[in-house]
């Protein structure tokens, strides 16, 4: 698959946007009166955050490798 640096940069931008929204979602749910009620949603959001953080790391590494 032929992926351009510009494609990777755009993918990273989109993932960063989603990461910000997920982090805000976790903050909101944890601030609720009874956060235990939202435990599964918080766990899911945290797992997604971890997955997206790994994706960003790999994308950044690929951008650096392609730039060399």
mmCIF file as Biopython writes it, N, C-alpha, C and O atoms, coordinates in Angstrom:
data_model
#
loop_
_atom_site.group_PDB
_atom_site.id
_atom_site.type_symbol
_atom_site.label_atom_id
_atom_site.label_alt_id
_atom_site.label_comp_id
_atom_site.label_asym_id
_atom_site.label_entity_id
_atom_site.label_seq_id
_atom_site.pdbx_PDB_ins_code
_atom_site.Cartn_x
_atom_site.Cartn_y
_atom_site.Cartn_z
_atom_site.occupancy
_atom_site.B_iso_or_equiv
_atom_site.auth_seq_id
_atom_site.auth_asym_id
_atom_site.pdbx_PDB_model_num
ATOM 1   N N  . UNK A ? 1  ? 0.846   -1.183 0.000  1.0 0.0 1  A 1 
ATOM 2   C CA . UNK A ? 1  ? 0.000   0.000  0.000  1.0 0.0 1  A 1 
ATOM 3   C C  . UNK A ? 1  ? 0.891   1.247  0.000  1.0 0.0 1  A 1 
ATOM 4   O O  . UNK A ? 1  ? 1.800   1.372  0.820  1.0 0.0 1  A 1 
ATOM 5   N N  . UNK A ? 2  ? 0.625   2.135  -0.902 1.0 0.0 2  A 1 
ATOM 6   C CA . UNK A ? 2  ? 1.414   3.357  -1.028 1.0 0.0 2  A 1 
ATOM 7   C C  . UNK A ? 2  ? 0.719   4.477  -0.252 1.0 0.0 2  A 1 
ATOM 8   O O  . UNK A ? 2  ? -0.312  5.001  -0.675 1.0 0.0 2  A 1 
ATOM 9   N N  . UNK A ? 3  ? 1.307   4.828  0.886  1.0 0.0 3  A 1 
ATOM 10  C CA . UNK A ? 3  ? 0.727   5.866  1.733  1.0 0.0 3  A 1 
ATOM 11  C C  . UNK A ? 3  ? 1.636   7.077  1.722  1.0 0.0 3  A 1 
ATOM 12  O O  . UNK A ? 3  ? 2.841   6.958  1.942  1.0 0.0 3  A 1 
ATOM 13  N N  . UNK A ? 4  ? 1.062   8.242  1.466  1.0 0.0 4  A 1 
ATOM 14  C CA . UNK A ? 4  ? 1.811   9.484  1.433  1.0 0.0 4  A 1 
ATOM 15  C C  . UNK A ? 4  ? 1.899   10.071 2.841  1.0 0.0 4  A 1 
ATOM 16  O O  . UNK A ? 4  ? 1.059   9.796  3.698  1.0 0.0 4  A 1 
ATOM 17  N N  . UNK A ? 5  ? 2.922   10.875 3.059  1.0 0.0 5  A 1 
ATOM 18  C CA . UNK A ? 5  ? 3.084   11.554 4.345  1.0 0.0 5  A 1 
ATOM 19  C C  . UNK A ? 5  ? 1.851   12.415 4.625  1.0 0.0 5  A 1 
ATOM 20  O O  . UNK A ? 5  ? 1.383   12.479 5.761  1.0 0.0 5  A 1 
ATOM 21  N N  . UNK A ? 6  ? 1.336   13.062 3.612  1.0 0.0 6  A 1 
ATOM 22  C CA . UNK A ? 6  ? 0.151   13.918 3.802  1.0 0.0 6  A 1 
ATOM 23  C C  . UNK A ? 6  ? -1.053  13.104 4.284  1.0 0.0 6  A 1 
ATOM 24  O O  . UNK A ? 6  ? -1.865  13.597 5.067  1.0 0.0 6  A 1 
ATOM 25  N N  . UNK A ? 7  ? -1.166  11.861 3.817  1.0 0.0 7  A 1 
ATOM 26  C CA . UNK A ? 7  ? -2.248  10.987 4.285  1.0 0.0 7  A 1 
ATOM 27  C C  . UNK A ? 7  ? -2.071  10.659 5.762  1.0 0.0 7  A 1 
ATOM 28  O O  . UNK A ? 7  ? -3.036  10.647 6.527  1.0 0.0 7  A 1 
ATOM 29  N N  . UNK A ? 8  ? -0.837  10.394 6.151  1.0 0.0 8  A 1 
ATOM 30  C CA . UNK A ? 8  ? -0.548  10.080 7.553  1.0 0.0 8  A 1 
ATOM 31  C C  . UNK A ? 8  ? -0.797  11.280 8.449  1.0 0.0 8  A 1 
ATOM 32  O O  . UNK A ? 8  ? -1.338  11.140 9.546  1.0 0.0 8  A 1 
ATOM 33  N N  . UNK A ? 9  ? -0.406  12.450 7.987  1.0 0.0 9  A 1 
ATOM 34  C CA . UNK A ? 9  ? -0.621  13.668 8.769  1.0 0.0 9  A 1 
ATOM 35  C C  . UNK A ? 9  ? -2.115  13.911 8.972  1.0 0.0 9  A 1 
ATOM 36  O O  . UNK A ? 9  ? -2.542  14.272 10.069 1.0 0.0 9  A 1 
ATOM 37  N N  . UNK A ? 10 ? -2.900  13.716 7.933  1.0 0.0 10 A 1 
ATOM 38  C CA . UNK A ? 10 ? -4.349  13.902 8.052  1.0 0.0 10 A 1 
ATOM 39  C C  . UNK A ? 10 ? -4.965  12.850 8.966  1.0 0.0 10 A 1 
ATOM 40  O O  . UNK A ? 10 ? -5.846  13.162 9.766  1.0 0.0 10 A 1 
ATOM 41  N N  . UNK A ? 11 ? -4.510  11.612 8.852  1.0 0.0 11 A 1 
ATOM 42  C CA . UNK A ? 11 ? -5.018  10.554 9.739  1.0 0.0 11 A 1 
ATOM 43  C C  . UNK A ? 11 ? -4.714  10.885 11.188 1.0 0.0 11 A 1 
ATOM 44  O O  . UNK A ? 11 ? -5.565  10.709 12.060 1.0 0.0 11 A 1 
ATOM 45  N N  . UNK A ? 12 ? -3.506  11.362 11.451 1.0 0.0 12 A 1 
ATOM 46  C CA . UNK A ? 12 ? -3.119  11.734 12.815 1.0 0.0 12 A 1 
ATOM 47  C C  . UNK A ? 12 ? -3.985  12.876 13.324 1.0 0.0 12 A 1 
ATOM 48  O O  . UNK A ? 12 ? -4.406  12.876 14.481 1.0 0.0 12 A 1 
ATOM 49  N N  . UNK A ? 13 ? -4.248  13.848 12.459 1.0 0.0 13 A 1 
ATOM 50  C CA . UNK A ? 13 ? -5.089  14.979 12.855 1.0 0.0 13 A 1 
ATOM 51  C C  . UNK A ? 13 ? -6.489  14.511 13.255 1.0 0.0 13 A 1 
ATOM 52  O O  . UNK A ? 13 ? -7.052  14.977 14.246 1.0 0.0 13 A 1 
ATOM 53  N N  . UNK A ? 14 ? -7.032  13.598 12.483 1.0 0.0 14 A 1 
ATOM 54  C CA . UNK A ? 14 ? -8.365  13.068 12.785 1.0 0.0 14 A 1 
ATOM 55  C C  . UNK A ? 14 ? -8.364  12.273 14.095 1.0 0.0 14 A 1 
ATOM 56  O O  . UNK A ? 14 ? -9.282  12.395 14.906 1.0 0.0 14 A 1 
ATOM 57  N N  . UNK A ? 15 ? -7.336  11.470 14.287 1.0 0.0 15 A 1 
ATOM 58  C CA . UNK A ? 15 ? -7.246  10.671 15.515 1.0 0.0 15 A 1 
ATOM 59  C C  . UNK A ? 15 ? -7.072  11.589 16.717 1.0 0.0 15 A 1 
ATOM 60  O O  . UNK A ? 15 ? -7.690  11.362 17.757 1.0 0.0 15 A 1 
ATOM 61  N N  . UNK A ? 16 ? -6.233  12.634 16.592 1.0 0.0 16 A 1 
ATOM 62  C CA . UNK A ? 16 ? -6.047  13.582 17.692 1.0 0.0 16 A 1 
ATOM 63  C C  . UNK A ? 16 ? -7.370  14.237 18.079 1.0 0.0 16 A 1 
ATOM 64  O O  . UNK A ? 16 ? -7.648  14.441 19.261 1.0 0.0 16 A 1 
ATOM 65  N N  . UNK A ? 17 ? -8.172  14.561 17.090 1.0 0.0 17 A 1 
ATOM 66  C CA . UNK A ? 17 ? -9.478  15.164 17.354 1.0 0.0 17 A 1 
ATOM 67  C C  . UNK A ? 17 ? -10.374 14.196 18.131 1.0 0.0 17 A 1 
ATOM 68  O O  . UNK A ? 17 ? -11.031 14.583 19.097 1.0 0.0 17 A 1 
ATOM 69  N N  . UNK A ? 18 ? -10.390 12.950 17.704 1.0 0.0 18 A 1 
ATOM 70  C CA . UNK A ? 18 ? -11.191 11.935 18.390 1.0 0.0 18 A 1 
ATOM 71  C C  . UNK A ? 18 ? -10.673 11.701 19.805 1.0 0.0 18 A 1 
ATOM 72  O O  . UNK A ? 18 ? -11.459 11.523 20.736 1.0 0.0 18 A 1 
ATOM 73  N N  . UNK A ? 19 ? -9.351  11.702 19.967 1.0 0.0 19 A 1 
ATOM 74  C CA . UNK A ? 19 ? -8.757  11.529 21.293 1.0 0.0 19 A 1 
ATOM 75  C C  . UNK A ? 19 ? -9.214  12.641 22.237 1.0 0.0 19 A 1 
ATOM 76  O O  . UNK A ? 19 ? -9.571  12.372 23.384 1.0 0.0 19 A 1 
ATOM 77  N N  . UNK A ? 20 ? -9.206  13.872 21.766 1.0 0.0 20 A 1 
ATOM 78  C CA . UNK A ? 20 ? -9.654  14.987 22.609 1.0 0.0 20 A 1 
ATOM 79  C C  . UNK A ? 20 ? -11.104 14.799 23.038 1.0 0.0 20 A 1 
ATOM 80  O O  . UNK A ? 20 ? -11.448 15.046 24.194 1.0 0.0 20 A 1 
ATOM 81  N N  . UNK A ? 21 ? -11.945 14.368 22.125 1.0 0.0 21 A 1 
ATOM 82  C CA . UNK A ? 21 ? -13.353 14.159 22.443 1.0 0.0 21 A 1 
ATOM 83  C C  . UNK A ? 21 ? -13.524 13.021 23.448 1.0 0.0 21 A 1 
ATOM 84  O O  . UNK A ? 21 ? -14.337 13.116 24.368 1.0 0.0 21 A 1 
ATOM 85  N N  . UNK A ? 22 ? -12.760 11.949 23.271 1.0 0.0 22 A 1 
ATOM 86  C CA . UNK A ? 22 ? -12.843 10.826 24.214 1.0 0.0 22 A 1 
ATOM 87  C C  . UNK A ? 22 ? -12.382 11.219 25.606 1.0 0.0 22 A 1 
ATOM 88  O O  . UNK A ? 22 ? -12.992 10.831 26.602 1.0 0.0 22 A 1 
ATOM 89  N N  . UNK A ? 23 ? -11.300 11.993 25.674 1.0 0.0 23 A 1 
ATOM 90  C CA . UNK A ? 23 ? -10.801 12.447 26.987 1.0 0.0 23 A 1 
ATOM 91  C C  . UNK A ? 23 ? -11.834 13.317 27.686 1.0 0.0 23 A 1 
ATOM 92  O O  . UNK A ? 23 ? -12.030 13.206 28.896 1.0 0.0 23 A 1 
ATOM 93  N N  . UNK A ? 24 ? -12.489 14.174 26.931 1.0 0.0 24 A 1 
ATOM 94  C CA . UNK A ? 24 ? -13.539 15.012 27.507 1.0 0.0 24 A 1 
ATOM 95  C C  . UNK A ? 24 ? -14.731 14.168 27.963 1.0 0.0 24 A 1 
ATOM 96  O O  . UNK A ? 24 ? -15.344 14.455 28.992 1.0 0.0 24 A 1 
ATOM 97  N N  . UNK A ? 25 ? -15.049 13.145 27.207 1.0 0.0 25 A 1 
ATOM 98  C CA . UNK A ? 25 ? -16.137 12.245 27.580 1.0 0.0 25 A 1 
ATOM 99  C C  . UNK A ? 25 ? -15.832 11.562 28.902 1.0 0.0 25 A 1 
ATOM 100 O O  . UNK A ? 25 ? -16.702 11.467 29.768 1.0 0.0 25 A 1 
ATOM 101 N N  . UNK A ? 26 ? -14.603 11.085 29.066 1.0 0.0 26 A 1 
ATOM 102 C CA . UNK A ? 26 ? -14.217 10.432 30.318 1.0 0.0 26 A 1 
ATOM 103 C C  . UNK A ? 26 ? -14.341 11.415 31.479 1.0 0.0 26 A 1 
ATOM 104 O O  . UNK A ? 26 ? -14.881 11.070 32.531 1.0 0.0 26 A 1 
ATOM 105 N N  . UNK A ? 27 ? -13.843 12.639 31.293 1.0 0.0 27 A 1 
ATOM 106 C CA . UNK A ? 27 ? -13.941 13.653 32.353 1.0 0.0 27 A 1 
ATOM 107 C C  . UNK A ? 27 ? -15.402 13.908 32.736 1.0 0.0 27 A 1 
ATOM 108 O O  . UNK A ? 27 ? -15.747 13.993 33.915 1.0 0.0 27 A 1 
ATOM 109 N N  . UNK A ? 28 ? -16.237 14.024 31.721 1.0 0.0 28 A 1 
ATOM 110 C CA . UNK A ? 28 ? -17.655 14.290 31.964 1.0 0.0 28 A 1 
ATOM 111 C C  . UNK A ? 28 ? -18.312 13.147 32.726 1.0 0.0 28 A 1 
ATOM 112 O O  . UNK A ? 28 ? -19.042 13.374 33.691 1.0 0.0 28 A 1 
ATOM 113 N N  . UNK A ? 29 ? -18.054 11.934 32.295 1.0 0.0 29 A 1 
ATOM 114 C CA . UNK A ? 29 ? -18.666 10.776 32.947 1.0 0.0 29 A 1 
ATOM 115 C C  . UNK A ? 29 ? -18.148 10.596 34.374 1.0 0.0 29 A 1 
ATOM 116 O O  . UNK A ? 29 ? -18.908 10.232 35.272 1.0 0.0 29 A 1 
ATOM 117 N N  . UNK A ? 30 ? -16.867 10.848 34.580 1.0 0.0 30 A 1 
ATOM 118 C CA . UNK A ? 30 ? -16.302 10.715 35.925 1.0 0.0 30 A 1 
ATOM 119 C C  . UNK A ? 30 ? -16.810 11.800 36.867 1.0 0.0 30 A 1 
ATOM 120 O O  . UNK A ? 30 ? -16.823 11.615 38.084 1.0 0.0 30 A 1 
ATOM 121 N N  . UNK A ? 31 ? -17.227 12.928 36.306 1.0 0.0 31 A 1 
ATOM 122 C CA . UNK A ? 31 ? -17.723 14.034 37.121 1.0 0.0 31 A 1 
ATOM 123 C C  . UNK A ? 31 ? -19.206 13.886 37.468 1.0 0.0 31 A 1 
ATOM 124 O O  . UNK A ? 31 ? -19.733 14.659 38.268 1.0 0.0 31 A 1 
ATOM 125 N N  . UNK A ? 32 ? -19.869 12.919 36.884 1.0 0.0 32 A 1 
ATOM 126 C CA . UNK A ? 32 ? -21.294 12.701 37.173 1.0 0.0 32 A 1 
ATOM 127 C C  . UNK A ? 32 ? -21.477 12.356 38.648 1.0 0.0 32 A 1 
ATOM 128 O O  . UNK A ? 32 ? -20.540 11.942 39.332 1.0 0.0 32 A 1 
ATOM 129 N N  . UNK A ? 33 ? -22.681 12.534 39.107 1.0 0.0 33 A 1 
ATOM 130 C CA . UNK A ? 33 ? -23.003 12.292 40.517 1.0 0.0 33 A 1 
ATOM 131 C C  . UNK A ? 33 ? -22.693 10.859 40.930 1.0 0.0 33 A 1 
ATOM 132 O O  . UNK A ? 33 ? -22.191 10.616 42.027 1.0 0.0 33 A 1 
ATOM 133 N N  . UNK A ? 34 ? -22.993 9.918  40.049 1.0 0.0 34 A 1 
ATOM 134 C CA . UNK A ? 34 ? -22.729 8.509  40.349 1.0 0.0 34 A 1 
ATOM 135 C C  . UNK A ? 34 ? -21.921 7.902  39.202 1.0 0.0 34 A 1 
ATOM 136 O O  . UNK A ? 34 ? -22.483 7.244  38.327 1.0 0.0 34 A 1 
ATOM 137 N N  . UNK A ? 35 ? -20.581 8.126  39.205 1.0 0.0 35 A 1 
ATOM 138 C CA . UNK A ? 35 ? -19.769 7.657  38.070 1.0 0.0 35 A 1 
ATOM 139 C C  . UNK A ? 35 ? -19.742 6.136  37.922 1.0 0.0 35 A 1 
ATOM 140 O O  . UNK A ? 35 ? -19.486 5.634  36.828 1.0 0.0 35 A 1 
ATOM 141 N N  . UNK A ? 36 ? -20.000 5.400  38.994 1.0 0.0 36 A 1 
ATOM 142 C CA . UNK A ? 36 ? -20.029 3.932  38.895 1.0 0.0 36 A 1 
ATOM 143 C C  . UNK A ? 36 ? -21.114 3.455  37.941 1.0 0.0 36 A 1 
ATOM 144 O O  . UNK A ? 36 ? -21.008 2.379  37.354 1.0 0.0 36 A 1 
ATOM 145 N N  . UNK A ? 37 ? -22.139 4.250  37.795 1.0 0.0 37 A 1 
ATOM 146 C CA . UNK A ? 37 ? -23.228 3.914  36.876 1.0 0.0 37 A 1 
ATOM 147 C C  . UNK A ? 37 ? -22.735 3.884  35.425 1.0 0.0 37 A 1 
ATOM 148 O O  . UNK A ? 37 ? -23.318 3.219  34.569 1.0 0.0 37 A 1 
ATOM 149 N N  . UNK A ? 38 ? -21.648 4.620  35.172 1.0 0.0 38 A 1 
ATOM 150 C CA . UNK A ? 38 ? -21.107 4.740  33.818 1.0 0.0 38 A 1 
ATOM 151 C C  . UNK A ? 38 ? -19.780 3.993  33.669 1.0 0.0 38 A 1 
ATOM 152 O O  . UNK A ? 38 ? -19.003 4.266  32.754 1.0 0.0 38 A 1 
ATOM 153 N N  . UNK A ? 39 ? -19.533 3.061  34.569 1.0 0.0 39 A 1 
ATOM 154 C CA . UNK A ? 39 ? -18.240 2.369  34.614 1.0 0.0 39 A 1 
ATOM 155 C C  . UNK A ? 39 ? -17.877 1.714  33.282 1.0 0.0 39 A 1 
ATOM 156 O O  . UNK A ? 39 ? -16.742 1.843  32.824 1.0 0.0 39 A 1 
ATOM 157 N N  . UNK A ? 40 ? -18.814 1.019  32.662 1.0 0.0 40 A 1 
ATOM 158 C CA . UNK A ? 40 ? -18.502 0.329  31.409 1.0 0.0 40 A 1 
ATOM 159 C C  . UNK A ? 40 ? -18.210 1.320  30.288 1.0 0.0 40 A 1 
ATOM 160 O O  . UNK A ? 40 ? -17.340 1.072  29.454 1.0 0.0 40 A 1 
ATOM 161 N N  . UNK A ? 41 ? -18.932 2.442  30.263 1.0 0.0 41 A 1 
ATOM 162 C CA . UNK A ? 41 ? -18.679 3.459  29.236 1.0 0.0 41 A 1 
ATOM 163 C C  . UNK A ? 41 ? -17.311 4.115  29.440 1.0 0.0 41 A 1 
ATOM 164 O O  . UNK A ? 41 ? -16.600 4.399  28.477 1.0 0.0 41 A 1 
ATOM 165 N N  . UNK A ? 42 ? -16.952 4.350  30.700 1.0 0.0 42 A 1 
ATOM 166 C CA . UNK A ? 42 ? -15.655 4.935  31.019 1.0 0.0 42 A 1 
ATOM 167 C C  . UNK A ? 42 ? -14.540 3.966  30.624 1.0 0.0 42 A 1 
ATOM 168 O O  . UNK A ? 42 ? -13.537 4.375  30.039 1.0 0.0 42 A 1 
ATOM 169 N N  . UNK A ? 43 ? -14.715 2.700  30.939 1.0 0.0 43 A 1 
ATOM 170 C CA . UNK A ? 43 ? -13.712 1.689  30.586 1.0 0.0 43 A 1 
ATOM 171 C C  . UNK A ? 43 ? -13.544 1.610  29.072 1.0 0.0 43 A 1 
ATOM 172 O O  . UNK A ? 43 ? -12.417 1.568  28.578 1.0 0.0 43 A 1 
ATOM 173 N N  . UNK A ? 44 ? -14.633 1.589  28.345 1.0 0.0 44 A 1 
ATOM 174 C CA . UNK A ? 44 ? -14.580 1.534  26.886 1.0 0.0 44 A 1 
ATOM 175 C C  . UNK A ? 44 ? -13.852 2.759  26.323 1.0 0.0 44 A 1 
ATOM 176 O O  . UNK A ? 44 ? -13.005 2.628  25.440 1.0 0.0 44 A 1 
ATOM 177 N N  . UNK A ? 45 ? -14.180 3.929  26.827 1.0 0.0 45 A 1 
ATOM 178 C CA . UNK A ? 45 ? -13.527 5.154  26.356 1.0 0.0 45 A 1 
ATOM 179 C C  . UNK A ? 45 ? -12.033 5.118  26.659 1.0 0.0 45 A 1 
ATOM 180 O O  . UNK A ? 45 ? -11.227 5.514  25.817 1.0 0.0 45 A 1 
ATOM 181 N N  . UNK A ? 46 ? -11.653 4.655  27.837 1.0 0.0 46 A 1 
ATOM 182 C CA . UNK A ? 46 ? -10.227 4.569  28.183 1.0 0.0 46 A 1 
ATOM 183 C C  . UNK A ? 46 ? -9.497  3.583  27.281 1.0 0.0 46 A 1 
ATOM 184 O O  . UNK A ? 46 ? -8.362  3.842  26.879 1.0 0.0 46 A 1 
ATOM 185 N N  . UNK A ? 47 ? -10.119 2.473  26.960 1.0 0.0 47 A 1 
ATOM 186 C CA . UNK A ? 47 ? -9.495  1.502  26.053 1.0 0.0 47 A 1 
ATOM 187 C C  . UNK A ? 47 ? -9.336  2.081  24.655 1.0 0.0 47 A 1 
ATOM 188 O O  . UNK A ? 47 ? -8.335  1.839  23.981 1.0 0.0 47 A 1 
ATOM 189 N N  . UNK A ? 48 ? -10.308 2.827  24.238 1.0 0.0 48 A 1 
ATOM 190 C CA . UNK A ? 48 ? -10.205 3.475  22.925 1.0 0.0 48 A 1 
ATOM 191 C C  . UNK A ? 48 ? -9.097  4.523  22.931 1.0 0.0 48 A 1 
ATOM 192 O O  . UNK A ? 48 ? -8.361  4.660  21.954 1.0 0.0 48 A 1 
ATOM 193 N N  . UNK A ? 49 ? -8.982  5.257  24.027 1.0 0.0 49 A 1 
ATOM 194 C CA . UNK A ? 49 ? -7.913  6.241  24.148 1.0 0.0 49 A 1 
ATOM 195 C C  . UNK A ? 49 ? -6.558  5.553  24.017 1.0 0.0 49 A 1 
ATOM 196 O O  . UNK A ? 49 ? -5.691  6.029  23.284 1.0 0.0 49 A 1 
ATOM 197 N N  . UNK A ? 50 ? -6.371  4.450  24.714 1.0 0.0 50 A 1 
ATOM 198 C CA . UNK A ? 50 ? -5.107  3.708  24.627 1.0 0.0 50 A 1 
ATOM 199 C C  . UNK A ? 50 ? -4.833  3.250  23.192 1.0 0.0 50 A 1 
ATOM 200 O O  . UNK A ? 50 ? -3.710  3.367  22.703 1.0 0.0 50 A 1 
ATOM 201 N N  . UNK A ? 51 ? -5.850  2.737  22.532 1.0 0.0 51 A 1 
ATOM 202 C CA . UNK A ? 51 ? -5.683  2.260  21.155 1.0 0.0 51 A 1 
ATOM 203 C C  . UNK A ? 51 ? -5.320  3.413  20.221 1.0 0.0 51 A 1 
ATOM 204 O O  . UNK A ? 51 ? -4.444  3.268  19.369 1.0 0.0 51 A 1 
ATOM 205 N N  . UNK A ? 52 ? -5.981  4.541  20.375 1.0 0.0 52 A 1 
ATOM 206 C CA . UNK A ? 52 ? -5.678  5.687  19.523 1.0 0.0 52 A 1 
ATOM 207 C C  . UNK A ? 52 ? -4.303  6.267  19.823 1.0 0.0 52 A 1 
ATOM 208 O O  . UNK A ? 52 ? -3.620  6.738  18.914 1.0 0.0 52 A 1 
ATOM 209 N N  . UNK A ? 53 ? -3.886  6.239  21.096 1.0 0.0 53 A 1 
ATOM 210 C CA . UNK A ? 53 ? -2.544  6.712  21.437 1.0 0.0 53 A 1 
ATOM 211 C C  . UNK A ? 53 ? -1.475  5.843  20.776 1.0 0.0 53 A 1 
ATOM 212 O O  . UNK A ? 53 ? -0.459  6.355  20.306 1.0 0.0 53 A 1 
ATOM 213 N N  . UNK A ? 54 ? -1.701  4.546  20.743 1.0 0.0 54 A 1 
ATOM 214 C CA . UNK A ? 54 ? -0.778  3.642  20.040 1.0 0.0 54 A 1 
ATOM 215 C C  . UNK A ? 54 ? -0.762  3.978  18.553 1.0 0.0 54 A 1 
ATOM 216 O O  . UNK A ? 54 ? 0.300   4.020  17.931 1.0 0.0 54 A 1 
ATOM 217 N N  . UNK A ? 55 ? -1.933  4.215  17.990 1.0 0.0 55 A 1 
ATOM 218 C CA . UNK A ? 55 ? -2.025  4.570  16.566 1.0 0.0 55 A 1 
ATOM 219 C C  . UNK A ? 55 ? -1.254  5.847  16.255 1.0 0.0 55 A 1 
ATOM 220 O O  . UNK A ? 55 ? -0.543  5.922  15.253 1.0 0.0 55 A 1 
ATOM 221 N N  . UNK A ? 56 ? -1.398  6.845  17.112 1.0 0.0 56 A 1 
ATOM 222 C CA . UNK A ? 56 ? -0.682  8.109  16.909 1.0 0.0 56 A 1 
ATOM 223 C C  . UNK A ? 56 ? 0.824   7.880  16.974 1.0 0.0 56 A 1 
ATOM 224 O O  . UNK A ? 56 ? 1.572   8.412  16.154 1.0 0.0 56 A 1 
ATOM 225 N N  . UNK A ? 57 ? 1.267   7.088  17.947 1.0 0.0 57 A 1 
ATOM 226 C CA . UNK A ? 57 ? 2.688   6.785  18.072 1.0 0.0 57 A 1 
ATOM 227 C C  . UNK A ? 57 ? 3.219   6.147  16.796 1.0 0.0 57 A 1 
ATOM 228 O O  . UNK A ? 57 ? 4.263   6.546  16.281 1.0 0.0 57 A 1 
ATOM 229 N N  . UNK A ? 58 ? 2.495   5.155  16.291 1.0 0.0 58 A 1 
ATOM 230 C CA . UNK A ? 58 ? 2.935   4.453  15.081 1.0 0.0 58 A 1 
ATOM 231 C C  . UNK A ? 58 ? 2.899   5.352  13.850 1.0 0.0 58 A 1 
ATOM 232 O O  . UNK A ? 58 ? 3.784   5.276  12.997 1.0 0.0 58 A 1 
ATOM 233 N N  . UNK A ? 59 ? 1.891   6.191  13.755 1.0 0.0 59 A 1 
ATOM 234 C CA . UNK A ? 59 ? 1.807   7.120  12.635 1.0 0.0 59 A 1 
ATOM 235 C C  . UNK A ? 59 ? 2.969   8.106  12.685 1.0 0.0 59 A 1 
ATOM 236 O O  . UNK A ? 59 ? 3.599   8.377  11.663 1.0 0.0 59 A 1 
ATOM 237 N N  . UNK A ? 60 ? 3.256   8.641  13.870 1.0 0.0 60 A 1 
ATOM 238 C CA . UNK A ? 60 ? 4.370   9.579  14.004 1.0 0.0 60 A 1 
ATOM 239 C C  . UNK A ? 60 ? 5.700   8.902  13.635 1.0 0.0 60 A 1 
ATOM 240 O O  . UNK A ? 60 ? 6.547   9.507  12.979 1.0 0.0 60 A 1 
ATOM 241 N N  . UNK A ? 61 ? 5.870   7.676  14.051 1.0 0.0 61 A 1 
ATOM 242 C CA . UNK A ? 61 ? 7.092   6.935  13.717 1.0 0.0 61 A 1 
ATOM 243 C C  . UNK A ? 61 ? 7.203   6.747  12.202 1.0 0.0 61 A 1 
ATOM 244 O O  . UNK A ? 61 ? 8.281   6.898  11.627 1.0 0.0 61 A 1 
ATOM 245 N N  . UNK A ? 62 ? 6.102   6.424  11.578 1.0 0.0 62 A 1 
ATOM 246 C CA . UNK A ? 62 ? 6.106   6.235  10.119 1.0 0.0 62 A 1 
ATOM 247 C C  . UNK A ? 62 ? 6.390   7.547  9.400  1.0 0.0 62 A 1 
ATOM 248 O O  . UNK A ? 62 ? 7.127   7.569  8.415  1.0 0.0 62 A 1 
ATOM 249 N N  . UNK A ? 63 ? 5.810   8.637  9.885  1.0 0.0 63 A 1 
ATOM 250 C CA . UNK A ? 63 ? 6.079   9.951  9.273  1.0 0.0 63 A 1 
ATOM 251 C C  . UNK A ? 63 ? 7.566   10.259 9.382  1.0 0.0 63 A 1 
ATOM 252 O O  . UNK A ? 63 ? 8.178   10.706 8.412  1.0 0.0 63 A 1 
ATOM 253 N N  . UNK A ? 64 ? 8.148   10.025 10.541 1.0 0.0 64 A 1 
ATOM 254 C CA . UNK A ? 64 ? 9.590   10.276 10.729 1.0 0.0 64 A 1 
ATOM 255 C C  . UNK A ? 64 ? 10.427  9.389  9.816  1.0 0.0 64 A 1 
ATOM 256 O O  . UNK A ? 64 ? 11.402  9.853  9.225  1.0 0.0 64 A 1 
ATOM 257 N N  . UNK A ? 65 ? 10.058  8.125  9.696  1.0 0.0 65 A 1 
ATOM 258 C CA . UNK A ? 65 ? 10.807  7.199  8.838  1.0 0.0 65 A 1 
ATOM 259 C C  . UNK A ? 65 ? 10.729  7.599  7.362  1.0 0.0 65 A 1 
ATOM 260 O O  . UNK A ? 65 ? 11.719  7.503  6.638  1.0 0.0 65 A 1 
ATOM 261 N N  . UNK A ? 66 ? 9.565   8.042  6.926  1.0 0.0 66 A 1 
ATOM 262 C CA . UNK A ? 66 ? 9.392   8.449  5.537  1.0 0.0 66 A 1 
ATOM 263 C C  . UNK A ? 66 ? 10.116  9.757  5.241  1.0 0.0 66 A 1 
ATOM 264 O O  . UNK A ? 66 ? 10.520  10.018 4.108  1.0 0.0 66 A 1 
ATOM 265 N N  . UNK A ? 67 ? 10.273  10.573 6.279  1.0 0.0 67 A 1 
ATOM 266 C CA . UNK A ? 67 ? 10.950  11.852 6.101  1.0 0.0 67 A 1 
ATOM 267 C C  . UNK A ? 67 ? 12.458  11.730 6.010  1.0 0.0 67 A 1 
ATOM 268 O O  . UNK A ? 67 ? 13.133  12.697 5.657  1.0 0.0 67 A 1 
ATOM 269 N N  . UNK A ? 68 ? 12.997  10.567 6.320  1.0 0.0 68 A 1 
ATOM 270 C CA . UNK A ? 68 ? 14.463  10.374 6.300  1.0 0.0 68 A 1 
ATOM 271 C C  . UNK A ? 68 ? 14.956  10.044 4.915  1.0 0.0 68 A 1 
ATOM 272 O O  . UNK A ? 68 ? 16.156  9.852  4.716  1.0 0.0 68 A 1 
#
